[in-house]
Backbone as JSON, one array per atom type, in Angstrom:
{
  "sequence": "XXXXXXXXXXXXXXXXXXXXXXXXXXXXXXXXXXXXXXXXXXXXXXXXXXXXXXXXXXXXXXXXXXXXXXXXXXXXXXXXXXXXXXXXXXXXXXXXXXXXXXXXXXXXXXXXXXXXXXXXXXXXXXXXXXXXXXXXXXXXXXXXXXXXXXXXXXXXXXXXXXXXXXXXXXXXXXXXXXXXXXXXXXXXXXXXXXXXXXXXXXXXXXXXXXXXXXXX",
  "N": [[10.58, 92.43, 27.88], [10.09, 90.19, 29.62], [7.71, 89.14, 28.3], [8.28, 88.55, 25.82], [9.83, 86.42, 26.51], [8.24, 84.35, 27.49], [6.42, 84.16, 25.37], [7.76, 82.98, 23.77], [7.9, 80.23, 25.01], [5.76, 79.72, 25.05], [5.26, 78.72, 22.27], [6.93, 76.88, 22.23], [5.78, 75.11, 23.79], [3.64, 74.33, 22.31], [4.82, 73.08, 20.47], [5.7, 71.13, 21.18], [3.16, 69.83, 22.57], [2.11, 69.52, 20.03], [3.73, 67.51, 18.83], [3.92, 65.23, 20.41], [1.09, 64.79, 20.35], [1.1, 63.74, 17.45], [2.86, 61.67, 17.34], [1.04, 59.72, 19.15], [-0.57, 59.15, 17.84], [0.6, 57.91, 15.78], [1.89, 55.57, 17.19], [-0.65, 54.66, 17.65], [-1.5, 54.25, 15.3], [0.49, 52.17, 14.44], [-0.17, 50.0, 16.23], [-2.7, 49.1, 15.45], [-1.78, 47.95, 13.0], [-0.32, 46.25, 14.16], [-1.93, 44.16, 14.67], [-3.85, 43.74, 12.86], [-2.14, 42.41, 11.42], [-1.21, 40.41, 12.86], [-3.8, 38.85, 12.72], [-4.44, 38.08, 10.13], [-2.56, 36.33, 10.12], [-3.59, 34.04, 12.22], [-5.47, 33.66, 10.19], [-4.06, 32.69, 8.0], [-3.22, 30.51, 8.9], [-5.05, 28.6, 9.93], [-6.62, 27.89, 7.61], [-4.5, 27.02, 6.44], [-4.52, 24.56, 7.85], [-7.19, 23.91, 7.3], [-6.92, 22.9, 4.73], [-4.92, 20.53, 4.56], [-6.26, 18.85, 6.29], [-8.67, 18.34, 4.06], [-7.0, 17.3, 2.26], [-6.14, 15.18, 3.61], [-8.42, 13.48, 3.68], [-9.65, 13.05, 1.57], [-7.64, 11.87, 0.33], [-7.62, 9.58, 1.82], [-10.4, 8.5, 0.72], [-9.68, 7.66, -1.58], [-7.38, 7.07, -3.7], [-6.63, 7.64, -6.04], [-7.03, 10.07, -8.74], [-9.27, 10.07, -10.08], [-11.64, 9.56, -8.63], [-14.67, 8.03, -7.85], [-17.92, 8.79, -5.89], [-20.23, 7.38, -6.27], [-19.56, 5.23, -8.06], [-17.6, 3.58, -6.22], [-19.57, 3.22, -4.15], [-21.27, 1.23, -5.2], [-19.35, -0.9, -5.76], [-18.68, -1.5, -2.86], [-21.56, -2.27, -2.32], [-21.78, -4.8, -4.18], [-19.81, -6.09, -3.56], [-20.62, -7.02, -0.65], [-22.97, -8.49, -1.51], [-22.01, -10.7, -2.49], [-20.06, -11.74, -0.62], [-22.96, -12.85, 0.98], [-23.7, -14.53, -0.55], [-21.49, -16.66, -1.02], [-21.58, -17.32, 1.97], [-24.06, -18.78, 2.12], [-23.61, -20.57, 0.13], [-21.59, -22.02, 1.99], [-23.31, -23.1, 4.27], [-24.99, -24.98, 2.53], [-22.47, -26.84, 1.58], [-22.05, -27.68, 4.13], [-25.22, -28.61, 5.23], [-25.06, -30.97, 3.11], [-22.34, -32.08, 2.84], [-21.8, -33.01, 5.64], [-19.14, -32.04, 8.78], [-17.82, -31.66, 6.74], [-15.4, -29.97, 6.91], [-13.6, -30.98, 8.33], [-12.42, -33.27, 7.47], [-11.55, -32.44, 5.3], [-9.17, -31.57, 6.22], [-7.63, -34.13, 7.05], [-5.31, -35.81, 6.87], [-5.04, -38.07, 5.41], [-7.13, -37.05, 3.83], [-5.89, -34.81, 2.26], [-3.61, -36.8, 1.2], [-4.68, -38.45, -0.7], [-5.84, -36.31, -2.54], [-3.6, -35.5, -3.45], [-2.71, -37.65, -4.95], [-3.54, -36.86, -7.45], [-3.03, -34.8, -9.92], [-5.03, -33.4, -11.2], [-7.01, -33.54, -9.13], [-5.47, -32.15, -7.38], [-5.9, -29.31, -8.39], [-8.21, -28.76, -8.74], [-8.63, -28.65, -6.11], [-7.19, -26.54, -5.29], [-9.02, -24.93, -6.58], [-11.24, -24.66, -4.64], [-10.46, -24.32, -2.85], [-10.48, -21.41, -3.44], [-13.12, -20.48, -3.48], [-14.29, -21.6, -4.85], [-17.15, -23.02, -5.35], [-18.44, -25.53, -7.15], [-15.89, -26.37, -7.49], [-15.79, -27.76, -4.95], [-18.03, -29.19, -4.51], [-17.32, -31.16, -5.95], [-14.83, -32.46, -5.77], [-15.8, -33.4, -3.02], [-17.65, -34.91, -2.96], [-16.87, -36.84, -4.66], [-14.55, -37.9, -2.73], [-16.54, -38.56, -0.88], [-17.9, -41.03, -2.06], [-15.42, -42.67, -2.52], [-14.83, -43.41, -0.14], [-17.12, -44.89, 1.07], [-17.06, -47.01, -0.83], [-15.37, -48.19, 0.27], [-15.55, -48.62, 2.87], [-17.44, -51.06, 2.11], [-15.99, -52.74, 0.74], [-14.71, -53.59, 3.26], [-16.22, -54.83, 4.84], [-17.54, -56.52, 2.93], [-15.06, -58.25, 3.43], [-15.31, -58.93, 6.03], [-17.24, -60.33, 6.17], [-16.93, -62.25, 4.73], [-14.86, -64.14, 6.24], [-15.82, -63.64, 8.87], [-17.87, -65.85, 7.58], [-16.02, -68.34, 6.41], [-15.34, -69.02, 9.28], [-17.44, -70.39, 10.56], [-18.21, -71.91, 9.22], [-15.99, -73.58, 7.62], [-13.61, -72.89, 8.53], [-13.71, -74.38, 11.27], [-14.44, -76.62, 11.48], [-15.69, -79.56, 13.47], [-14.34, -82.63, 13.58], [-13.35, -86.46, 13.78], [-10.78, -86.46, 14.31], [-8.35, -89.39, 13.65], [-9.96, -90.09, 15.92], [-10.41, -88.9, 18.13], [-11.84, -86.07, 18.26], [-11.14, -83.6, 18.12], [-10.71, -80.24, 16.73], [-10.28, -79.54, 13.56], [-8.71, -78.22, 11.1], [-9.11, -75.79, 7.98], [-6.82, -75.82, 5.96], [-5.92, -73.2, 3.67], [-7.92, -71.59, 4.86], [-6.42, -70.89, 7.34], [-3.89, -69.55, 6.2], [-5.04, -67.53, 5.06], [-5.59, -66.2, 7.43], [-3.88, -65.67, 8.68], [-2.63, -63.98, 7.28], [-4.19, -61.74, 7.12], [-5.49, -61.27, 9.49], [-3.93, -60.9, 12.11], [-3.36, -60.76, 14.64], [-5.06, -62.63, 15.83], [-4.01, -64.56, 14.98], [-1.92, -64.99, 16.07], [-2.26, -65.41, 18.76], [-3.68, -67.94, 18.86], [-1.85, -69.36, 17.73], [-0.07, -71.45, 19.65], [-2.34, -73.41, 19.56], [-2.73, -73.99, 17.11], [-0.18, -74.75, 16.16], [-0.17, -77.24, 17.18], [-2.4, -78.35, 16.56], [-1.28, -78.82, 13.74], [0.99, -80.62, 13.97], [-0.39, -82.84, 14.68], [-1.61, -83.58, 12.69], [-4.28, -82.71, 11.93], [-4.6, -80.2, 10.11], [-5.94, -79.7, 7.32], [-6.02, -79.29, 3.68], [-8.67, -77.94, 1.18]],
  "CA": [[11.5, 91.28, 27.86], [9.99, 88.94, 30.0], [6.84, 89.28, 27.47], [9.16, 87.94, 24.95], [10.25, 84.78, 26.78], [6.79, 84.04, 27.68], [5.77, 84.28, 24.14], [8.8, 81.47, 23.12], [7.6, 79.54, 26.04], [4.02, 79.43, 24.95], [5.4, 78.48, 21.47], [7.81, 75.18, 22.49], [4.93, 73.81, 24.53], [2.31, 74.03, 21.29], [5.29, 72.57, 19.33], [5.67, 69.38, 22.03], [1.8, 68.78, 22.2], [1.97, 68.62, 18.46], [4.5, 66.22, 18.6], [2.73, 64.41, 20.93], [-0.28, 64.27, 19.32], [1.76, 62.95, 16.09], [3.19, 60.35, 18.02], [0.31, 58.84, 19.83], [-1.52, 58.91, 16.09], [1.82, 57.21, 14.78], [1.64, 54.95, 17.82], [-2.2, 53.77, 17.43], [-1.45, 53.57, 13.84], [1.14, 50.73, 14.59], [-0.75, 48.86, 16.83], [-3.81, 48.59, 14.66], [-1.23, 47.1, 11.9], [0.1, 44.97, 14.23], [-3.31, 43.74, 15.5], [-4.62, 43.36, 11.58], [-1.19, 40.98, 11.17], [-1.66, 38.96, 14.38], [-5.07, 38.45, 12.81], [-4.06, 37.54, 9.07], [-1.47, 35.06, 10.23], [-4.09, 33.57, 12.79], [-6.68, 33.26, 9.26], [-3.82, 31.95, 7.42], [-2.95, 29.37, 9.65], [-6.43, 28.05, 10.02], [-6.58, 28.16, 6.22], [-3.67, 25.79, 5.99], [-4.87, 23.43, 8.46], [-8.55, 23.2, 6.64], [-6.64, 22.4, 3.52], [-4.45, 19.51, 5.08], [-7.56, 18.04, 6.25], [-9.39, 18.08, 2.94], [-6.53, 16.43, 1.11], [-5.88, 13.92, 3.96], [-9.82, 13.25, 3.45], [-9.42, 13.02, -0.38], [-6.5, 10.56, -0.11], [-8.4, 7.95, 1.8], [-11.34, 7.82, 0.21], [-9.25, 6.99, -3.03], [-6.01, 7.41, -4.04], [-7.1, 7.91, -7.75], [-8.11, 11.6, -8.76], [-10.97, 9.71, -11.08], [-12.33, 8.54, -7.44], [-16.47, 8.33, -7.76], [-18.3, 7.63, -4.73], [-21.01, 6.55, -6.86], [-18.81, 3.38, -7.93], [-17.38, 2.4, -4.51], [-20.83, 2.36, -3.01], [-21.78, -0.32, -5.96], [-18.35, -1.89, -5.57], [-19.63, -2.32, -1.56], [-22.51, -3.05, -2.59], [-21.6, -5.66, -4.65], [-18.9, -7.13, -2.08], [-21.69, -7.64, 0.33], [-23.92, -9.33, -2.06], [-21.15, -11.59, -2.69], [-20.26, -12.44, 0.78], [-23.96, -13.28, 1.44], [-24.04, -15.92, -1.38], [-20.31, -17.28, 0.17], [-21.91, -17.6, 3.05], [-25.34, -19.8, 1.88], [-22.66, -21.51, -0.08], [-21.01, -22.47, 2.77], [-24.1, -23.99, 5.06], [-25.4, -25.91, 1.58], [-21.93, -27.84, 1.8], [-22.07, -28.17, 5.48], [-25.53, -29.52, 4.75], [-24.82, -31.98, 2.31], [-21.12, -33.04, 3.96], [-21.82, -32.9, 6.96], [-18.29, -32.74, 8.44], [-17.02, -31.86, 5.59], [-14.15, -28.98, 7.26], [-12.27, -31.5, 9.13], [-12.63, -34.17, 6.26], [-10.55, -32.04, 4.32], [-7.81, -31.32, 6.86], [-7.6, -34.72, 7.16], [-4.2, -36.5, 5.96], [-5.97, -39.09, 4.29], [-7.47, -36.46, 2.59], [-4.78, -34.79, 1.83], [-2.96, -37.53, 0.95], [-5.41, -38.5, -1.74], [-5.91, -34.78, -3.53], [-2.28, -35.0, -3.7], [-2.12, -38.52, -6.0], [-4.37, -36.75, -9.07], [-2.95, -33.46, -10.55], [-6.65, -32.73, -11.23], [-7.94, -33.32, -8.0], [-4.89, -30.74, -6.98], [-6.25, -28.18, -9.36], [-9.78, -28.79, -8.04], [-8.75, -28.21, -4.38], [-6.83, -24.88, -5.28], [-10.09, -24.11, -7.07], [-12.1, -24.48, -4.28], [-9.96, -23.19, -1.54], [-10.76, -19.92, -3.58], [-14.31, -20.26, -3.04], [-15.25, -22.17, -6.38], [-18.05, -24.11, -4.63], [-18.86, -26.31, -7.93], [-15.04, -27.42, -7.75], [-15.69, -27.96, -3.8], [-18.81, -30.73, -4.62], [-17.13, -32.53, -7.24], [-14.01, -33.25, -4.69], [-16.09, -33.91, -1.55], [-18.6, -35.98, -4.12], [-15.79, -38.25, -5.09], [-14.49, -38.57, -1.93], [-17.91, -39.1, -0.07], [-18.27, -42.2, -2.52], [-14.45, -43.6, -2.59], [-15.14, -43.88, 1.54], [-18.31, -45.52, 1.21], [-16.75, -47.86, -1.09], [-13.52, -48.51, 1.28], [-16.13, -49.62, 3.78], [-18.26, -52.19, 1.65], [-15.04, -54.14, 0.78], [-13.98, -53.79, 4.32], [-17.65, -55.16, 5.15], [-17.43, -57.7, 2.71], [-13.99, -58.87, 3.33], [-15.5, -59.5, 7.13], [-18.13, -61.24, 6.41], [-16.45, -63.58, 4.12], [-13.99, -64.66, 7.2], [-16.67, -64.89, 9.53], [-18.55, -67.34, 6.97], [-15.21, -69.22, 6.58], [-14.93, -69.13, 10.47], [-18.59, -70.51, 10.83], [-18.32, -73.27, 8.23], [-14.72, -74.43, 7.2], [-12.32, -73.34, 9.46], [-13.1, -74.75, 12.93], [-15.04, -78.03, 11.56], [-15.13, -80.75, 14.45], [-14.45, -84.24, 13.04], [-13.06, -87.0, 14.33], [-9.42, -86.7, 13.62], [-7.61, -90.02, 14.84], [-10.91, -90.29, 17.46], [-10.1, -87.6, 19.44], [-13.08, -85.29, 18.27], [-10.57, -81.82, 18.06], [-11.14, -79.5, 15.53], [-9.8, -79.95, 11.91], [-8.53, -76.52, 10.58], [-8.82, -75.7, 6.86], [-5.13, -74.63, 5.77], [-5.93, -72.08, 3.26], [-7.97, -70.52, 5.75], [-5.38, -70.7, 8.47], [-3.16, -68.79, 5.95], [-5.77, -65.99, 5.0], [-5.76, -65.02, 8.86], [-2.11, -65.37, 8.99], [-2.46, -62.59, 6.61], [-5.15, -60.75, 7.83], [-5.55, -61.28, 10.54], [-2.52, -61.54, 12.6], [-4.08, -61.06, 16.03], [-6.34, -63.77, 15.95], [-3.11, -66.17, 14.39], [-0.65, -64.92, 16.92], [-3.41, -65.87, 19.77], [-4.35, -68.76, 18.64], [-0.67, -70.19, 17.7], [-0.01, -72.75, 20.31], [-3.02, -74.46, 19.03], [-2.62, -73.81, 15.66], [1.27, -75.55, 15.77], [-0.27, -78.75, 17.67], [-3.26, -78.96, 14.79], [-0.39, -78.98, 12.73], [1.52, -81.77, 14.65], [-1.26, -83.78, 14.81], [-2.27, -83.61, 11.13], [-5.92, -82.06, 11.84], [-4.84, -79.16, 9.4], [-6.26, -80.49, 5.99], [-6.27, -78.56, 2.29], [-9.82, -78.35, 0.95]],
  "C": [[10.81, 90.04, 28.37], [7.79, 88.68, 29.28], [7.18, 88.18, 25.92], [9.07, 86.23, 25.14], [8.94, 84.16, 27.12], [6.23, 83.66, 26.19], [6.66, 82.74, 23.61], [8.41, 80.37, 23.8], [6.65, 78.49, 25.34], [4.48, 78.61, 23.17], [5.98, 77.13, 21.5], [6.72, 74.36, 23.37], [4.2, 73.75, 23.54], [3.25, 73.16, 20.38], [5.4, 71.1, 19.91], [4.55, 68.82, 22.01], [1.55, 68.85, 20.76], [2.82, 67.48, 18.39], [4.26, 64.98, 19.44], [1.87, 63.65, 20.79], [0.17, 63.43, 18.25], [1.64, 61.32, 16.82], [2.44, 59.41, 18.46], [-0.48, 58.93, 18.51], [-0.65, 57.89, 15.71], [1.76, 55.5, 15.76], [0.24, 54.01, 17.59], [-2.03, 53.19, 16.08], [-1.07, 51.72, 14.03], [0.25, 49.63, 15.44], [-1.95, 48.26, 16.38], [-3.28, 47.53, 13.54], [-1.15, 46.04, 12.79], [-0.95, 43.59, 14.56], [-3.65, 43.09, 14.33], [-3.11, 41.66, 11.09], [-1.37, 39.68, 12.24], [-3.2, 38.04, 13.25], [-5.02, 37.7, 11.26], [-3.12, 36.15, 8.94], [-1.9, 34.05, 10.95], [-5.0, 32.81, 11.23], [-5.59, 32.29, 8.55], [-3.15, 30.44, 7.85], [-4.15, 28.02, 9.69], [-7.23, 27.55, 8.28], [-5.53, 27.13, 5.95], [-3.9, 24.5, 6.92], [-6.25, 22.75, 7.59], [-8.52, 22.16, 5.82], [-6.44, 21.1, 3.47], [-6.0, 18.61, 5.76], [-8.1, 17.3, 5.24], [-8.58, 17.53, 1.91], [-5.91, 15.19, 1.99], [-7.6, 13.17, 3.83], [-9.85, 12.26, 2.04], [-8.79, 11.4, -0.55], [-6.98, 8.98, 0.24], [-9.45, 7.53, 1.57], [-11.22, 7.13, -1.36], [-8.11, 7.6, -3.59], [-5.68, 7.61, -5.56], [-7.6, 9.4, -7.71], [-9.49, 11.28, -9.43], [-11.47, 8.86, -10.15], [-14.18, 9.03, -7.92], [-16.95, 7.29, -6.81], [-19.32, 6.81, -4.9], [-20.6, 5.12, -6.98], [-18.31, 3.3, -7.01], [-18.37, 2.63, -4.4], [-21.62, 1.12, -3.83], [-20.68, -1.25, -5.62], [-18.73, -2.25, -4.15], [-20.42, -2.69, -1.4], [-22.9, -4.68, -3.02], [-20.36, -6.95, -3.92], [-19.67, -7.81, -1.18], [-22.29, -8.63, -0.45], [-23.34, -10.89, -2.25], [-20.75, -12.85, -1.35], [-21.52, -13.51, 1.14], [-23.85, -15.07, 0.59], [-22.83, -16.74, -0.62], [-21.15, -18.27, 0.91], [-22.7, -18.62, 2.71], [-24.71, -21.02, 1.29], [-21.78, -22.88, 0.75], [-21.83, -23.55, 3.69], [-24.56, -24.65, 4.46], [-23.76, -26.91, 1.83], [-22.06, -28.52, 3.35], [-23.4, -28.94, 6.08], [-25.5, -30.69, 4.62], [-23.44, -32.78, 2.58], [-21.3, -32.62, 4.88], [-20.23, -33.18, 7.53], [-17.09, -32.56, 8.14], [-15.01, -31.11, 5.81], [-12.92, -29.76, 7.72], [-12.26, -32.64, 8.5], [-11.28, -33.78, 5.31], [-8.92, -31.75, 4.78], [-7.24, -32.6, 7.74], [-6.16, -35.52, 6.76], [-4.54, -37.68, 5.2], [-6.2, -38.34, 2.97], [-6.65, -36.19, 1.64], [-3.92, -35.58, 0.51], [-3.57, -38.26, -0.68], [-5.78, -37.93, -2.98], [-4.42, -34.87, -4.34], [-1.57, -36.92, -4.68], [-2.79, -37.82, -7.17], [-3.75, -35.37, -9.07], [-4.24, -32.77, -11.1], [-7.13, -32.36, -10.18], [-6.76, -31.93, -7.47], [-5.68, -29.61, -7.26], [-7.85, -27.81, -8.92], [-10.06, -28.38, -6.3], [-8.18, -27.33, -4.29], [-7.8, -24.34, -5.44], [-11.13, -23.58, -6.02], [-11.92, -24.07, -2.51], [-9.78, -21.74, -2.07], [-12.18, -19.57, -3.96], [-15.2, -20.74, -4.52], [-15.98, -23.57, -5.9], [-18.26, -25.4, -5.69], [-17.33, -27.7, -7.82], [-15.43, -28.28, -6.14], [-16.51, -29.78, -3.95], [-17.93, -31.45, -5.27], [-16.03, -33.39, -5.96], [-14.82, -33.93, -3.51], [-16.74, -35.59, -1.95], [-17.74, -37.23, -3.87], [-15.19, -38.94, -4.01], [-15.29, -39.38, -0.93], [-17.39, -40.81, -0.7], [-16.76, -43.56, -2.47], [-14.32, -44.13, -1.26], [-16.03, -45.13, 1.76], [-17.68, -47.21, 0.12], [-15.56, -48.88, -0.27], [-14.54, -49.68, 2.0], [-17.08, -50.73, 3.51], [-17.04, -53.45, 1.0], [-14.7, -54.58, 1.93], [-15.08, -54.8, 4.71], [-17.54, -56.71, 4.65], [-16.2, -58.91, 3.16], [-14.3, -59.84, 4.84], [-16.42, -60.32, 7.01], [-17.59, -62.46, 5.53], [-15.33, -64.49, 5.86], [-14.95, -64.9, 8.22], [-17.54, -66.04, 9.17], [-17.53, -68.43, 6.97], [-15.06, -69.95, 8.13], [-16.12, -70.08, 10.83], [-18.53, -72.39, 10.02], [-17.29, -74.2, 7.61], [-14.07, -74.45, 7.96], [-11.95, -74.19, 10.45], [-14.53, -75.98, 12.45], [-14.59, -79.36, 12.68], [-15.59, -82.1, 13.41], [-13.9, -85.1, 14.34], [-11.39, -87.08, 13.91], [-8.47, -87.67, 14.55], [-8.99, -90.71, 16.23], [-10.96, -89.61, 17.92], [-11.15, -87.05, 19.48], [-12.08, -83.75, 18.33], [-11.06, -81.39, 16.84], [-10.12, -79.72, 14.34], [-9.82, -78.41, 11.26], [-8.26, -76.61, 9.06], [-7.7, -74.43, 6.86], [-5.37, -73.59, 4.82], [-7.0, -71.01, 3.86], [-7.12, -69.73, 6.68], [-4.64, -69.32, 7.93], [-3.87, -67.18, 5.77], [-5.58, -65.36, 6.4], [-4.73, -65.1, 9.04], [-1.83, -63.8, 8.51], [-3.06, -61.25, 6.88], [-6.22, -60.16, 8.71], [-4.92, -61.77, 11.65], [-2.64, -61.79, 13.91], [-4.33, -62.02, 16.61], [-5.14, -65.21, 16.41], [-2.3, -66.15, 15.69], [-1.3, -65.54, 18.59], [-3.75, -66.99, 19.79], [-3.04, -70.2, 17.85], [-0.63, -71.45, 17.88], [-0.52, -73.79, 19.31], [-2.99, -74.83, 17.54], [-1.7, -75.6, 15.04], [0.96, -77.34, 16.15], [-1.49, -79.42, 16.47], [-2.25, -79.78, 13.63], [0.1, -80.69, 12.64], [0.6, -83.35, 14.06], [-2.04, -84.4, 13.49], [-3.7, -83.17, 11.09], [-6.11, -80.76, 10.75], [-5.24, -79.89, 7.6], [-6.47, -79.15, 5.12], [-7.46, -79.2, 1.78], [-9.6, -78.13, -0.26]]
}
């Protein structure tokens, strides 16, 4: 009998360390899966980040799929080259008008561009870097300056020749010996030269008085 139960004994413990054994097989199994998933979901992660990279890459080197980096590095190429000339452009007027920047932001200037519908068209042209329109305007104005100041020039030297030789002639007017004022001088500096007239009044009104103002 107790041969028996011994024998059943010996039989339920070989049937537990088999099940055992199963188990810790069934066990390792799982944890190798879960290990190989941890590790697939780590690759595909890293795998969708690369991607996102390489099409934020893509996008700003050209937002065209027919991007060639061949042509942008001529198109920068050719930007630079461009610039450079600009530039030489720029110290040949500065050069030749000396000046010339605050010439143009001038209200005179201004004011001038803006009587000719040409000259307009010529100073849009060349506030977009069309140097040829740039000379022709500065050109024209250089010379309409230069002319301003040879009438202005002349206009003075005619009044100081009048001033020298007609206006302030001493005679004898009456005996006295005062000066004798030619009247269509008088009036030219009335006109233009108001300073002078408004200064010089008093005496003017007693010339008057006195009859010393004579028409030549």
């Amino acid at each position: 009998m107790n041969d028996e139960v011994n024998t059943e004994d010996g039989v339920v413990e070989l049937v537990e360390d088999k099940v055992d054994e199963e188990f810790a097989e069934l066990q390792g199994k799982y944890n190798n899966l879960k290990s190989k998933i941890g590790t697939l979901a780590n690759e595909r992660a890293e795998l969708l980040r690369q991607n996102n990279e390489l099409l934020q890459q893509t996008t700003s080197k050209n937002d065209d799929w027919d991007y060639d980096p061949a042509e942008r590095k001529a198109e920068q190429a050719l930007s630079q080259v461009q610039k450079l000339q600009q530039d030489a452009e720029k110290r040949e007027l500065a050069r030749d008008y000396p000046g010339y920047q605050d010439e143009v932001s001038s209200e005179a200037f201004r004011t001038w561009v803006a009587e000719s519908p040409y000259r307009q068209r010529r100073f849009v042209a060349a506030d977009s870097m069309d140097f040829d329109a740039a000379r022709e305007l500065l050109s024209e104005w250089t010379e309409k300056k230069s002319q301003a100041h040879q009438a202005q020039d002349q206009r003075e030297a005619s009044r100081k020749q009048a001033l020298n030789s007609a206006s302030m002639e001493k005679g004898s007017a009456g005996g006295t010996g005062k000066k004798v004022w030619d009247r269509n001088w008088l009036v030219d500096q009335q006109v233009n030269n108001p300073g002078w007239y408004r200064a010089n009044y008093a005496e003017i009104m007693q010339a008057y008085r006195e009859g010393r103002v004579k028409k030549r």
